[in-house]
Amino acid sequence: NEDAWKDIRMVLDVAMIIYSLRRKEMIEAEWRKLLK
């Protein structure tokens, strides 16, 4: 079913965006700790 596949792709894309944003925040927080 192509519609179901589209939904899955959309959810995966959103999950990847959220994951990369959270990861970026974590990395920036680590850098702030190191630079202080």
mmCIF file of N, CA and C in Angstrom:
data_model
loop_
_atom_site.group_PDB
_atom_site.id
_atom_site.type_symbol
_atom_site.label_atom_id
_atom_site.label_comp_id
_atom_site.label_asym_id
_atom_site.label_seq_id
_atom_site.Cartn_x
_atom_site.Cartn_y
_atom_site.Cartn_z
ATOM 1 N N ASN A 1 0.855 -1.210 0.000
ATOM 2 C CA ASN A 1 0.000 0.000 0.000
ATOM 3 C C ASN A 1 0.884 1.252 0.000
ATOM 4 N N GLU A 2 0.749 2.056 -1.034
ATOM 5 C CA GLU A 2 1.656 3.192 -1.199
ATOM 6 C C GLU A 2 1.398 4.302 -0.176
ATOM 7 N N ASP A 3 0.111 4.512 0.175
ATOM 8 C CA ASP A 3 -0.208 5.566 1.142
ATOM 9 C C ASP A 3 0.413 5.268 2.502
ATOM 10 N N ALA A 4 0.330 4.008 2.915
ATOM 11 C CA ALA A 4 0.923 3.615 4.203
ATOM 12 C C ALA A 4 2.427 3.862 4.162
ATOM 13 N N TRP A 5 3.065 3.530 3.049
ATOM 14 C CA TRP A 5 4.509 3.740 2.909
ATOM 15 C C TRP A 5 4.849 5.227 3.017
ATOM 16 N N LYS A 6 4.009 6.066 2.402
ATOM 17 C CA LYS A 6 4.241 7.520 2.478
ATOM 18 C C LYS A 6 4.167 7.989 3.934
ATOM 19 N N ASP A 7 3.167 7.471 4.674
ATOM 20 C CA ASP A 7 3.033 7.848 6.089
ATOM 21 C C ASP A 7 4.272 7.427 6.868
ATOM 22 N N ILE A 8 4.740 6.202 6.615
ATOM 23 C CA ILE A 8 5.930 5.701 7.322
ATOM 24 C C ILE A 8 7.135 6.587 7.007
ATOM 25 N N ARG A 9 7.299 6.916 5.734
ATOM 26 C CA ARG A 9 8.427 7.775 5.338
ATOM 27 C C ARG A 9 8.349 9.126 6.039
ATOM 28 N N MET A 10 7.145 9.691 6.119
ATOM 29 C CA MET A 10 6.964 10.996 6.747
ATOM 30 C C MET A 10 7.342 10.919 8.229
ATOM 31 N N VAL A 11 6.864 9.884 8.903
ATOM 32 C CA VAL A 11 7.165 9.712 10.329
ATOM 33 C C VAL A 11 8.673 9.551 10.526
ATOM 34 N N LEU A 12 9.301 8.762 9.660
ATOM 35 C CA LEU A 12 10.749 8.563 9.776
ATOM 36 C C LEU A 12 11.503 9.869 9.561
ATOM 37 N N ASP A 13 11.066 10.641 8.567
ATOM 38 C CA ASP A 13 11.723 11.933 8.309
ATOM 39 C C ASP A 13 11.622 12.837 9.532
ATOM 40 N N VAL A 14 10.430 12.922 10.112
ATOM 41 C CA VAL A 14 10.234 13.769 11.289
ATOM 42 C C VAL A 14 11.091 13.260 12.451
ATOM 43 N N ALA A 15 11.112 11.945 12.647
ATOM 44 C CA ALA A 15 11.908 11.363 13.732
ATOM 45 C C ALA A 15 13.392 11.701 13.539
ATOM 46 N N MET A 16 13.888 11.618 12.316
ATOM 47 C CA MET A 16 15.288 11.936 12.045
ATOM 48 C C MET A 16 15.585 13.401 12.334
ATOM 49 N N ILE A 17 14.663 14.284 11.960
ATOM 50 C CA ILE A 17 14.867 15.717 12.207
ATOM 51 C C ILE A 17 14.925 15.974 13.714
ATOM 52 N N ILE A 18 13.971 15.412 14.461
ATOM 53 C CA ILE A 18 13.941 15.608 15.914
ATOM 54 C C ILE A 18 15.219 15.043 16.528
ATOM 55 N N TYR A 19 15.611 13.832 16.081
ATOM 56 C CA TYR A 19 16.811 13.199 16.623
ATOM 57 C C TYR A 19 18.042 14.063 16.387
ATOM 58 N N SER A 20 18.197 14.576 15.174
ATOM 59 C CA SER A 20 19.389 15.361 14.875
ATOM 60 C C SER A 20 19.397 16.686 15.645
ATOM 61 N N LEU A 21 18.210 17.277 15.848
ATOM 62 C CA LEU A 21 18.134 18.517 16.634
ATOM 63 C C LEU A 21 18.516 18.260 18.089
ATOM 64 N N ARG A 22 17.974 17.185 18.670
ATOM 65 C CA ARG A 22 18.292 16.854 20.071
ATOM 66 C C ARG A 22 19.773 16.567 20.203
ATOM 67 N N ARG A 23 20.322 15.847 19.217
ATOM 68 C CA ARG A 23 21.743 15.495 19.226
ATOM 69 C C ARG A 23 22.593 16.757 19.163
ATOM 70 N N LYS A 24 22.187 17.700 18.308
ATOM 71 C CA LYS A 24 22.910 18.964 18.173
ATOM 72 C C LYS A 24 22.907 19.712 19.506
ATOM 73 N N GLU A 25 21.737 19.755 20.165
ATOM 74 C CA GLU A 25 21.640 20.432 21.463
ATOM 75 C C GLU A 25 22.574 19.776 22.477
ATOM 76 N N MET A 26 22.606 18.436 22.484
ATOM 77 C CA MET A 26 23.455 17.720 23.422
ATOM 78 C C MET A 26 24.933 18.025 23.155
ATOM 79 N N ILE A 27 25.309 18.036 21.882
ATOM 80 C CA ILE A 27 26.695 18.324 21.527
ATOM 81 C C ILE A 27 27.063 19.748 21.944
ATOM 82 N N GLU A 28 26.164 20.696 21.687
ATOM 83 C CA GLU A 28 26.427 22.086 22.078
ATOM 84 C C GLU A 28 26.555 22.211 23.593
ATOM 85 N N ALA A 29 25.723 21.484 24.341
ATOM 86 C CA ALA A 29 25.801 21.520 25.805
ATOM 87 C C ALA A 29 27.158 20.974 26.259
ATOM 88 N N GLU A 30 27.627 19.892 25.628
ATOM 89 C CA GLU A 30 28.933 19.328 25.977
ATOM 90 C C GLU A 30 30.039 20.343 25.704
ATOM 91 N N TRP A 31 29.948 21.021 24.563
ATOM 92 C CA TRP A 31 30.957 22.028 24.224
ATOM 93 C C TRP A 31 30.980 23.143 25.252
ATOM 94 N N ARG A 32 29.789 23.587 25.692
ATOM 95 C CA ARG A 32 29.745 24.663 26.690
ATOM 96 C C ARG A 32 30.431 24.226 27.972
ATOM 97 N N LYS A 33 30.206 22.949 28.368
ATOM 98 C CA LYS A 33 30.866 22.435 29.577
ATOM 99 C C LYS A 33 32.375 22.460 29.400
ATOM 100 N N LEU A 34 32.838 22.040 28.215
ATOM 101 C CA LEU A 34 34.286 21.989 27.968
ATOM 102 C C LEU A 34 34.903 23.380 27.927
ATOM 103 N N LEU A 35 34.178 24.345 27.374
ATOM 104 C CA LEU A 35 34.743 25.681 27.183
ATOM 105 C C LEU A 35 34.738 26.510 28.463
ATOM 106 N N LYS A 36 33.898 26.138 29.435
ATOM 107 C CA LYS A 36 33.820 26.924 30.675
ATOM 108 C C LYS A 36 35.091 26.769 31.498
#
